[in-house]
Tab-separated table of C-alpha atoms and ligand atoms in Angstrom:
chain	number	residue	atom	x	y	z
B	1	MET	CA	198.540	213.014	107.944
B	2	ALA	CA	195.692	214.142	110.262
B	3	GLY	CA	194.606	217.872	111.568
B	4	LEU	CA	197.717	219.150	109.687
B	5	GLN	CA	196.971	223.304	110.161
B	6	PRO	CA	198.568	226.393	108.420
B	7	PRO	CA	201.146	228.534	110.354
B	8	ARG	CA	200.800	230.649	112.886
B	9	GLY	CA	199.991	233.788	111.775
B	10	THR	CA	198.858	232.547	106.997
B	11	HIS	CA	195.991	231.899	106.238
B	12	ASP	CA	194.435	230.705	102.946
B	13	LEU	CA	193.068	233.499	100.340
B	14	ILE	CA	189.694	231.781	99.122
B	15	ALA	CA	187.218	232.257	97.186
B	16	ASP	CA	185.837	235.529	97.959
B	17	THR	CA	188.382	236.753	100.066
B	18	MET	CA	191.168	236.329	96.565
B	19	ARG	CA	188.349	238.258	95.108
B	20	ARG	CA	189.007	241.111	98.191
B	21	HIS	CA	192.354	240.566	97.095
B	22	ARG	CA	192.711	240.894	93.618
B	23	HIS	CA	190.437	243.825	93.913
B	24	VAL	CA	192.692	246.051	95.777
B	25	VAL	CA	195.542	245.445	93.456
B	26	GLU	CA	193.939	245.476	89.997
B	27	THR	CA	192.785	248.885	90.947
B	28	ALA	CA	196.745	249.424	92.483
B	29	ALA	CA	197.974	248.988	89.960
B	30	ARG	CA	195.504	251.256	87.364
B	31	VAL	CA	195.330	254.061	89.363
B	32	THR	CA	198.669	253.864	89.914
B	33	GLY	CA	198.657	253.431	85.835
B	34	THR	CA	197.685	256.865	85.294
B	35	TYR	CA	200.924	258.297	86.758
B	36	GLY	CA	203.027	256.727	85.140
B	37	PHE	CA	203.704	253.469	86.824
B	38	GLU	CA	204.887	249.782	86.100
B	39	GLU	CA	204.678	246.882	87.294
B	40	TRP	CA	207.678	245.701	88.997
B	41	ALA	CA	207.863	242.416	90.794
B	42	THR	CA	210.889	241.066	92.928
B	43	PRO	CA	212.324	237.444	94.208
B	44	ILE	CA	210.489	237.311	97.665
B	45	PHE	CA	213.667	235.924	99.373
B	46	GLU	CA	217.275	237.486	98.842
B	47	ASP	CA	220.733	238.268	100.912
B	48	THR	CA	219.607	238.708	103.814
B	49	ARG	CA	222.038	242.013	103.657
B	50	VAL	CA	219.826	243.396	101.427
B	51	PHE	CA	217.679	243.952	104.894
B	52	SER	CA	219.959	244.518	107.353
B	53	ARG	CA	222.084	246.084	105.390
B	54	THR	CA	219.022	249.227	105.087
B	55	LEU	CA	216.287	248.715	106.824
B	56	GLY	CA	218.456	249.449	110.470
B	57	GLU	CA	219.887	246.808	112.608
B	58	THR	CA	217.410	247.713	115.667
B	59	SER	CA	214.630	248.529	113.666
B	60	ASP	CA	211.261	246.027	115.051
B	61	VAL	CA	212.035	244.411	111.159
B	62	VAL	CA	215.406	243.787	111.600
B	63	SER	CA	215.963	242.816	114.942
B	64	LYS	CA	213.064	240.616	115.534
B	65	GLU	CA	210.748	239.534	112.870
B	66	MET	CA	212.529	238.560	110.225
B	67	TYR	CA	212.777	235.433	108.453
B	68	THR	CA	216.148	234.725	108.010
B	69	PHE	CA	217.136	231.039	107.220
B	70	GLU	CA	220.629	229.469	106.029
B	71	ASP	CA	219.761	227.905	103.035
B	72	ARG	CA	221.509	224.338	101.583
B	73	GLY	CA	224.724	226.257	99.652
B	74	GLY	CA	225.597	227.380	103.161
B	75	GLU	CA	223.882	231.679	102.079
B	76	SER	CA	221.789	233.677	103.847
B	77	ILE	CA	218.739	234.155	102.385
B	78	THR	CA	216.029	236.524	104.624
B	79	LEU	CA	211.723	235.758	103.223
B	80	ARG	CA	211.069	239.579	102.424
B	81	PRO	CA	209.966	241.471	104.911
B	82	GLU	CA	209.291	244.182	102.705
B	83	GLY	CA	209.106	246.248	98.924
B	84	THR	CA	211.115	249.148	99.579
B	85	ALA	CA	214.797	247.855	99.727
B	86	ALA	CA	214.330	245.324	97.012
B	87	ILE	CA	212.996	247.472	94.644
B	88	CYS	CA	216.249	249.300	94.395
B	89	ARG	CA	218.484	246.284	94.862
B	90	ALA	CA	216.769	245.323	91.577
B	91	LEU	CA	217.275	249.487	90.468
B	92	VAL	CA	221.140	248.505	90.918
B	93	THR	CA	221.127	245.017	89.912
B	94	ASN	CA	219.074	245.561	86.875
B	95	GLY	CA	221.576	248.842	86.063
B	96	LEU	CA	218.540	251.216	85.949
B	97	THR	CA	219.880	253.980	88.204
B	98	GLN	CA	220.461	256.146	84.961
B	99	THR	CA	217.712	255.788	83.755
B	100	LEU	CA	215.548	258.349	86.137
B	101	PRO	CA	212.977	258.856	86.805
B	102	GLN	CA	210.853	254.931	87.898
B	103	LYS	CA	207.822	254.668	88.785
B	104	VAL	CA	207.221	251.299	90.084
B	105	PHE	CA	204.129	249.659	91.973
B	106	TYR	CA	204.557	246.433	92.672
B	107	GLN	CA	202.240	244.113	95.298
B	108	GLY	CA	202.867	240.666	96.548
B	109	PRO	CA	203.172	238.774	99.945
B	110	MET	CA	205.842	239.981	102.428
B	111	PHE	CA	207.343	238.725	106.056
B	112	ARG	CA	207.220	239.376	109.293
B	113	TYR	CA	208.225	236.632	113.041
B	114	GLU	CA	204.823	238.790	114.422
B	115	ARG	CA	202.498	238.022	117.072
B	116	PRO	CA	199.449	236.923	114.898
B	117	GLN	CA	195.702	239.231	115.613
B	118	LYS	CA	193.606	241.636	113.574
B	119	GLY	CA	195.688	243.171	110.511
B	120	ARG	CA	198.512	241.765	111.622
B	121	PHE	CA	199.651	238.410	109.927
B	122	ARG	CA	203.587	236.666	109.351
B	123	GLN	CA	202.708	235.758	106.117
B	124	PHE	CA	200.623	238.950	104.518
B	125	HIS	CA	199.912	241.116	100.951
B	126	GLN	CA	201.185	244.494	99.977
B	127	ILE	CA	200.236	247.020	97.371
B	128	GLY	CA	203.448	249.499	97.138
B	129	ALA	CA	204.389	251.970	94.806
B	130	GLU	CA	208.220	253.776	94.874
B	131	LEU	CA	209.077	256.956	92.809
B	132	ILE	CA	213.496	256.755	92.607
B	133	GLY	CA	214.573	259.482	91.499
B	134	ALA	CA	212.684	262.150	92.874
B	135	GLU	CA	213.738	266.003	93.749
B	136	GLY	CA	211.861	268.293	95.373
B	137	PRO	CA	208.668	268.005	97.951
B	138	LEU	CA	205.918	267.858	94.815
B	139	ARG	CA	207.661	264.321	94.503
B	140	ASP	CA	206.287	264.140	97.515
B	141	ALA	CA	202.540	265.603	96.815
B	142	GLU	CA	202.115	263.576	93.614
B	143	ILE	CA	202.939	260.047	95.362
B	144	ILE	CA	199.940	261.041	98.782
B	145	ALA	CA	197.924	261.986	96.508
B	146	MET	CA	198.083	259.227	94.103
B	147	ALA	CA	198.143	256.642	97.816
B	148	GLN	CA	195.266	259.160	98.167
B	149	ASN	CA	193.286	257.862	94.983
B	150	VAL	CA	193.646	253.975	94.992
B	151	LEU	CA	192.196	254.553	98.896
B	152	GLU	CA	189.522	256.486	96.567
B	153	ALA	CA	189.373	254.522	93.721
B	154	LEU	CA	188.551	251.645	96.519
B	155	GLY	CA	185.578	253.517	98.315
B	156	LEU	CA	187.816	253.783	101.909
B	157	GLY	CA	188.323	257.651	101.147
B	158	ASP	CA	185.558	258.481	103.648
B	159	ASP	CA	187.197	255.705	106.245
B	160	VAL	CA	190.553	257.243	106.174
B	161	VAL	CA	192.279	260.042	107.276
B	162	LEU	CA	196.463	260.664	106.344
B	163	GLU	CA	198.861	261.994	108.934
B	164	LEU	CA	201.597	263.830	107.987
B	165	ASN	CA	204.340	264.716	109.376
B	166	THR	CA	208.157	265.813	107.990
B	167	LEU	CA	211.570	264.319	109.544
B	168	GLY	CA	213.820	266.828	108.706
B	169	ASP	CA	217.106	266.349	107.344
B	170	LEU	CA	219.888	264.424	108.886
B	171	ALA	CA	220.950	268.147	110.460
B	172	SER	CA	217.539	268.302	111.917
B	173	ARG	CA	217.605	265.358	112.951
B	174	ALA	CA	220.939	264.566	114.788
B	175	ALA	CA	219.787	268.337	116.420
B	176	TRP	CA	216.906	266.829	118.195
B	177	ARG	CA	218.085	263.113	117.919
B	178	GLU	CA	220.677	265.482	120.771
B	179	ALA	CA	217.411	266.802	123.112
B	180	LEU	CA	215.526	263.549	122.637
B	181	VAL	CA	218.201	261.457	124.123
B	182	ALA	CA	218.054	264.302	127.149
B	183	TYR	CA	214.902	264.353	127.760
B	184	PHE	CA	214.748	261.057	128.022
B	185	ARG	CA	218.044	260.343	129.997
B	186	ASP	CA	216.472	262.951	132.906
B	187	HIS	CA	212.877	259.894	132.402
B	188	ALA	CA	215.203	256.307	132.121
B	189	GLU	CA	213.748	255.400	135.360
B	190	ALA	CA	210.082	255.740	133.622
B	191	LEU	CA	210.724	253.930	130.340
B	192	SER	CA	210.068	250.408	128.967
B	193	GLU	CA	213.431	248.030	128.959
B	194	GLU	CA	213.587	247.730	125.796
B	195	SER	CA	213.438	252.210	124.755
B	196	ARG	CA	216.148	251.766	127.906
B	197	ALA	CA	218.123	249.825	125.768
B	198	ARG	CA	216.928	252.088	122.678
B	199	LEU	CA	218.231	255.165	124.885
B	200	GLU	CA	221.905	253.814	122.924
B	201	SER	CA	220.892	252.330	119.575
B	202	ASN	CA	218.090	254.715	118.322
B	203	PRO	CA	216.747	257.633	120.541
B	204	LEU	CA	214.551	258.139	117.484
B	205	ARG	CA	212.914	254.706	117.479
B	206	ILE	CA	211.539	255.518	121.055
B	207	LEU	CA	208.526	257.782	118.936
B	208	ASP	CA	207.226	254.270	117.699
B	209	SER	CA	207.137	252.798	121.283
B	210	LYS	CA	203.721	250.792	121.221
B	211	SER	CA	204.654	250.533	124.275
B	212	GLU	CA	201.933	252.638	127.787
B	213	GLN	CA	204.505	253.349	129.492
B	214	ASP	CA	206.912	255.023	126.700
B	215	ARG	CA	204.384	256.971	125.211
B	216	ARG	CA	202.476	258.546	128.298
B	217	LEU	CA	206.023	260.245	129.061
B	218	LEU	CA	206.442	261.233	124.634
B	219	ASP	CA	204.103	263.775	125.559
B	220	ALA	CA	206.297	266.095	127.046
B	221	ALA	CA	209.210	264.803	125.031
B	222	PRO	CA	210.916	268.120	122.575
B	223	GLU	CA	209.552	268.763	119.745
B	224	PHE	CA	211.450	268.279	115.758
B	225	GLY	CA	209.674	270.973	114.754
B	226	ASN	CA	211.807	273.698	117.289
B	227	PHE	CA	215.146	271.615	115.588
B	228	LEU	CA	214.082	271.821	112.076
B	229	ASN	CA	217.347	273.536	109.608
B	230	GLU	CA	215.872	276.468	107.378
B	231	ASP	CA	216.036	273.616	104.273
B	232	SER	CA	213.885	271.878	106.299
B	233	ARG	CA	211.380	273.930	107.337
B	234	ARG	CA	210.448	275.263	103.789
B	235	PHE	CA	210.704	271.303	101.824
B	236	TRP	CA	208.038	270.964	104.853
B	237	ASP	CA	206.128	274.259	103.778
B	238	GLU	CA	206.455	273.372	100.458
B	239	LEU	CA	205.065	270.439	101.381
B	240	ARG	CA	201.803	271.377	101.917
B	241	HIS	CA	201.551	273.559	100.222
B	242	TYR	CA	201.686	270.652	97.349
B	243	LEU	CA	199.202	268.784	98.710
B	244	THR	CA	196.668	271.852	98.991
B	245	ALA	CA	197.219	272.211	95.443
B	246	PHE	CA	195.852	267.969	94.620
B	247	GLY	CA	193.033	268.173	96.597
B	248	VAL	CA	194.766	266.090	99.299
B	249	LYS	CA	193.131	267.231	103.258
B	250	PHE	CA	195.251	265.902	105.960
B	251	VAL	CA	196.704	266.228	109.433
B	252	GLU	CA	199.723	266.706	111.540
B	253	ASN	CA	201.285	264.532	113.510
B	254	PRO	CA	204.310	264.860	115.297
B	255	ARG	CA	204.984	260.937	116.458
B	256	ILE	CA	205.287	259.600	112.854
B	257	VAL	CA	208.022	258.485	113.018
B	258	ARG	CA	208.725	255.469	110.461
B	259	GLY	CA	209.941	251.726	111.847
B	260	LEU	CA	212.268	251.963	109.224
B	261	ASP	CA	215.361	253.831	109.435
B	262	TYR	CA	216.194	255.117	105.531
B	263	TYR	CA	213.074	257.736	105.699
B	264	SER	CA	213.931	261.958	105.472
B	265	HIS	CA	211.935	264.862	105.154
B	266	THR	CA	208.089	263.761	104.583
B	267	ALA	CA	206.970	260.633	106.329
B	268	PHE	CA	203.057	260.060	106.801
B	269	GLU	CA	199.860	256.930	106.975
B	270	PHE	CA	196.243	256.940	105.550
B	271	VAL	CA	194.814	255.515	109.383
B	272	THR	CA	190.794	254.568	110.147
B	273	THR	CA	189.793	254.000	113.718
B	274	LYS	CA	188.041	251.031	112.097
B	275	LEU	CA	190.117	248.119	112.475
B	276	GLY	CA	190.702	248.725	116.105
B	277	ALA	CA	195.384	249.009	116.753
B	278	GLN	CA	195.320	248.042	113.863
B	279	GLY	CA	194.483	250.948	111.887
B	280	THR	CA	197.281	252.282	109.385
B	281	VAL	CA	196.509	250.794	105.576
B	282	LEU	CA	199.205	253.076	104.146
B	283	ALA	CA	202.191	253.990	105.162
B	284	GLY	CA	205.686	256.078	103.633
B	285	GLY	CA	207.812	258.408	103.422
B	286	ARG	CA	210.777	260.216	101.159
B	287	TYR	CA	214.208	258.087	101.467
B	288	GLU	CA	217.624	259.513	100.804
B	289	GLY	CA	221.295	256.375	101.135
B	290	LEU	CA	219.067	253.680	100.077
B	291	ILE	CA	220.401	253.680	96.638
B	292	GLU	CA	223.646	253.872	97.582
B	293	GLN	CA	223.567	251.478	100.763
B	294	MET	CA	222.895	249.105	96.915
B	295	GLY	CA	226.060	249.658	95.518
B	296	GLY	CA	224.045	252.103	93.623
B	297	PRO	CA	224.586	256.215	93.563
B	298	ALA	CA	222.602	259.009	95.772
B	299	ILE	CA	219.050	258.647	94.865
B	300	PRO	CA	216.621	260.414	96.036
B	301	ALA	CA	212.671	258.118	96.189
B	302	ILE	CA	209.342	258.590	98.082
B	303	GLY	CA	207.129	255.390	98.121
B	304	TRP	CA	204.818	254.289	100.625
B	305	ALA	CA	203.594	250.735	100.892
B	306	GLY	CA	200.135	249.232	101.461
B	307	GLY	CA	197.748	246.823	103.717
B	308	ILE	CA	195.695	243.849	101.668
B	309	GLU	CA	194.376	242.452	104.198
B	310	ARG	CA	193.403	245.333	105.967
B	311	LEU	CA	192.490	247.448	103.172
B	312	ALA	CA	189.899	243.212	102.399
B	313	LEU	CA	188.790	244.419	105.322
B	314	LEU	CA	187.405	247.984	104.672
B	315	LEU	CA	185.418	246.854	101.490
B	316	ASP	CA	182.709	247.245	101.653
B	317	ALA	CA	181.571	243.745	99.488
B	318	PRO	CA	183.690	241.930	97.497
B	319	PRO	CA	183.344	242.201	93.431
B	320	GLU	CA	180.784	241.038	92.403
B	321	LEU	CA	181.572	237.159	89.706
B	322	PRO	CA	179.506	238.203	86.675
B	323	PRO	CA	176.683	235.504	86.686
B	324	GLY	CA	177.012	232.622	84.751
B	325	ILE	CA	175.010	230.873	81.232
B	326	ALA	CA	174.027	227.674	82.983
B	327	VAL	CA	173.616	225.345	79.658
B	328	VAL	CA	171.107	222.373	80.407
B	329	PRO	CA	171.116	219.745	78.215
B	330	MET	CA	166.945	217.646	79.067
B	331	GLY	CA	168.182	214.085	78.071
B	332	ASP	CA	171.044	211.716	77.569
B	333	SER	CA	171.235	212.685	74.127
B	334	ALA	CA	171.593	216.070	74.089
B	335	LEU	CA	174.605	215.043	76.493
B	336	LEU	CA	177.348	214.902	73.404
B	337	GLN	CA	175.836	218.296	72.041
B	338	ALA	CA	176.291	219.917	75.347
B	339	ALA	CA	179.644	220.986	74.650
B	340	PRO	CA	180.183	222.584	70.862
B	341	ILE	CA	177.638	224.901	72.993
B	342	VAL	CA	179.222	226.016	75.782
B	343	GLN	CA	182.635	226.424	74.318
B	344	SER	CA	180.709	228.729	72.039
B	345	LEU	CA	180.319	230.567	74.996
B	346	ARG	CA	183.099	230.295	77.486
B	347	ALA	CA	185.029	231.330	73.681
B	348	ALA	CA	182.444	234.287	73.260
B	349	GLY	CA	184.251	235.968	77.111
B	350	PHE	CA	181.067	234.399	79.109
B	351	ARG	CA	180.786	232.103	82.017
B	352	ALA	CA	179.472	229.412	80.707
B	353	GLU	CA	179.173	225.624	82.722
B	354	ILE	CA	177.236	223.045	81.945
B	355	GLU	CA	174.274	221.693	84.645
B	356	THR	CA	174.202	217.629	84.611
B	357	ARG	CA	173.585	216.151	87.647
B	358	GLY	CA	170.344	215.637	88.775
B	359	ASN	CA	167.254	214.776	86.946
B	360	VAL	CA	165.454	217.718	84.522
B	361	LYS	CA	163.495	219.322	87.465
B	362	LYS	CA	166.940	219.316	90.449
B	363	ARG	CA	169.294	220.689	86.664
B	364	MET	CA	166.511	223.985	87.297
B	365	GLU	CA	166.516	224.472	90.511
B	366	ARG	CA	170.280	224.581	90.641
B	367	VAL	CA	170.487	226.693	87.761
B	368	VAL	CA	168.439	229.060	89.319
B	369	LYS	CA	170.835	229.327	93.015
B	370	SER	CA	173.474	229.758	91.135
B	371	GLY	CA	172.305	233.292	90.188
B	372	ALA	CA	172.607	232.014	86.272
B	373	SER	CA	171.501	235.518	85.227
B	374	HIS	CA	170.242	232.090	81.119
B	375	ALA	CA	169.895	229.036	81.369
B	376	VAL	CA	170.231	227.535	77.637
B	377	VAL	CA	168.324	224.978	77.434
B	378	LEU	CA	168.686	221.050	75.332
B	379	GLY	CA	165.786	219.446	74.211
B	380	ASP	CA	165.805	216.206	72.127
B	381	ASP	CA	163.700	218.014	69.414
B	382	GLU	CA	164.879	221.003	69.557
B	383	LEU	CA	168.420	220.454	69.007
B	384	ALA	CA	167.253	218.196	65.680
B	385	ARG	CA	165.412	221.873	64.404
B	386	GLY	CA	169.139	222.587	64.946
B	387	VAL	CA	167.298	225.932	67.976
B	388	VAL	CA	167.791	225.598	71.937
B	389	GLN	CA	165.663	227.013	74.600
B	390	LEU	CA	166.747	230.333	75.573
B	391	ARG	CA	166.038	231.303	79.597
B	392	ASP	CA	166.427	234.609	80.625
B	393	LEU	CA	165.968	233.905	84.258
B	394	SER	CA	165.634	237.026	86.127
B	395	ALA	CA	162.471	238.282	83.213
B	396	ARG	CA	161.277	234.361	83.698
B	397	GLU	CA	160.989	234.358	79.731
B	398	GLN	CA	161.761	232.029	77.743
B	399	ARG	CA	162.111	231.713	73.826
B	400	GLU	CA	163.866	229.732	70.969
B	401	VAL	CA	167.219	230.641	69.687
B	402	ALA	CA	168.898	228.390	66.623
B	403	ILE	CA	172.100	227.187	67.651
B	404	PRO	CA	174.293	229.684	65.824
B	405	GLU	CA	172.678	232.886	66.436
B	406	LEU	CA	173.148	232.212	70.834
B	407	VAL	CA	175.804	234.500	71.337
B	408	GLN	CA	174.433	237.164	69.986
B	409	ALA	CA	171.407	236.892	71.862
B	410	LEU	CA	173.216	237.040	74.974
B	411	GLY	CA	175.104	240.087	73.263
B	412	GLU	CA	178.556	239.387	73.400
B	413	ARG	CA	180.075	240.330	75.841
O	501	ATP	P1	202.635	248.349	112.248
O	501	ATP	O1	202.696	249.756	112.885
O	501	ATP	O2	200.634	247.625	112.108
O	501	ATP	O3	203.044	247.541	112.667
O	501	ATP	P2	204.409	249.137	109.922
O	501	ATP	O4	205.152	250.393	110.025
O	501	ATP	O5	205.642	247.778	110.656
O	501	ATP	O6	203.611	248.565	110.813
O	501	ATP	P3	205.285	249.174	107.790
O	501	ATP	O7	206.615	248.375	107.370
O	501	ATP	O8	204.782	250.297	107.141
O	501	ATP	O9	204.230	248.728	108.759
O	501	ATP	O10	203.750	248.347	106.254
O	501	ATP	C1	203.143	249.526	105.730
O	501	ATP	C2	201.163	248.460	105.443
O	501	ATP	O11	201.390	247.192	105.210
O	501	ATP	C3	200.526	249.195	106.953
O	501	ATP	O12	200.627	249.851	107.626
O	501	ATP	C4	200.768	247.849	106.730
O	501	ATP	O13	198.608	247.717	106.726
O	501	ATP	C5	200.886	246.596	106.076
O	501	ATP	N1	201.475	245.741	107.176
O	501	ATP	C6	202.316	246.116	107.930
O	501	ATP	N2	202.988	245.246	108.343
O	501	ATP	C7	201.528	244.157	108.362
O	501	ATP	C8	201.449	242.575	109.590
O	501	ATP	N3	202.323	241.645	109.936
O	501	ATP	N4	200.091	242.988	109.084
O	501	ATP	C9	198.820	242.314	108.276
O	501	ATP	N5	199.894	243.708	107.096
O	501	ATP	C10	201.012	243.978	107.958
O	502	MG	MG1	205.494	246.398	112.216
């Protein structure tokens, strides 16, 4: 087969790119672990209803981005476009709705049929966290602080800004929705075609529109802040106080509504200007009703998800591999002895390889180029005496070491 390409919007993760991804995942797992979070993994495909029921029929994801197909048994299956709905499904299916709170970290591939561009793919990867059974704004602040800590641990603390908004409770949103619809009706001719359709189905989504035309109208739209009822206002005030207590800086941005239907009160995005249009690296919010929709009781929760590709792009450099040790047999009879020696190094945790290509000069050149810290040179005469030459390649020093003492001489890892 000639010239096969990966599907549009997908990419291979090779060597240092994979190292960047792994670094993001391991850092997030470690930092969320300090908050008591533990990793869950759910299937990458689910019954389509897990997403269609919960994300909102009119959300971008459900209306145009889902990879949905019928499997051979006639079941409607969807490749997961996000993690939250699946985690809530898993909470219910595994009978954990009475064992709260649950603190869940997850990571893995997500799938959305989007127009591929820098930082936007059809298969991409997310890290995410869900605190299920989260009463009150203290928890929201804590979970946002955790996200901030993950970004700091990745060295991105100065590259991102936290943008914060409140979506209030259902009652507040209903009052605002009415005012918004009235406003958009008055300006219907200036709306994009897509948003005119949303006016009937889900007007709040117009706020999330990426169309220039819509964005111009939004500047004069009624502000949600004026429609918050007392409970919602208190929640919002307390959230901001707790964030300050956790040492988290933020800017308020009333335009943050999030793309999915299940959010309430807190909504936030960590945004950078370094990635062009795809500036949101991590986003989340409080949600209610999702677990009920999965057949469980009403449990409030808060969570976030970060795009690993975008975070990996922002990293200065991928973490370096530890330098290796090269075992270099000089002659053919030393080849056989190289095996137990290289195995003893690996057993002690060193990255160790045997270099056999070319003559001895070529071998040493290769070793130096490989970035190895040491070469273990096996000469026939030395091996007959049970010793090797240990060459420190950065200090350019060489000494004789008895084979049983080699690992110790290298300083165990
Ligand atoms: P956007 O507004 O960029 O489409 P979104 O609101 O759809 O983002 P979420 O569903 O909140 O994104 O996903 C959380 C994070 O996952 C995003 O902030 C982003 O970093 C990442 N992400 C989302 N979609 C993609 C994609 N198609 N390719 C790469 N990363 C993505
Ligand atoms: Mg999107």
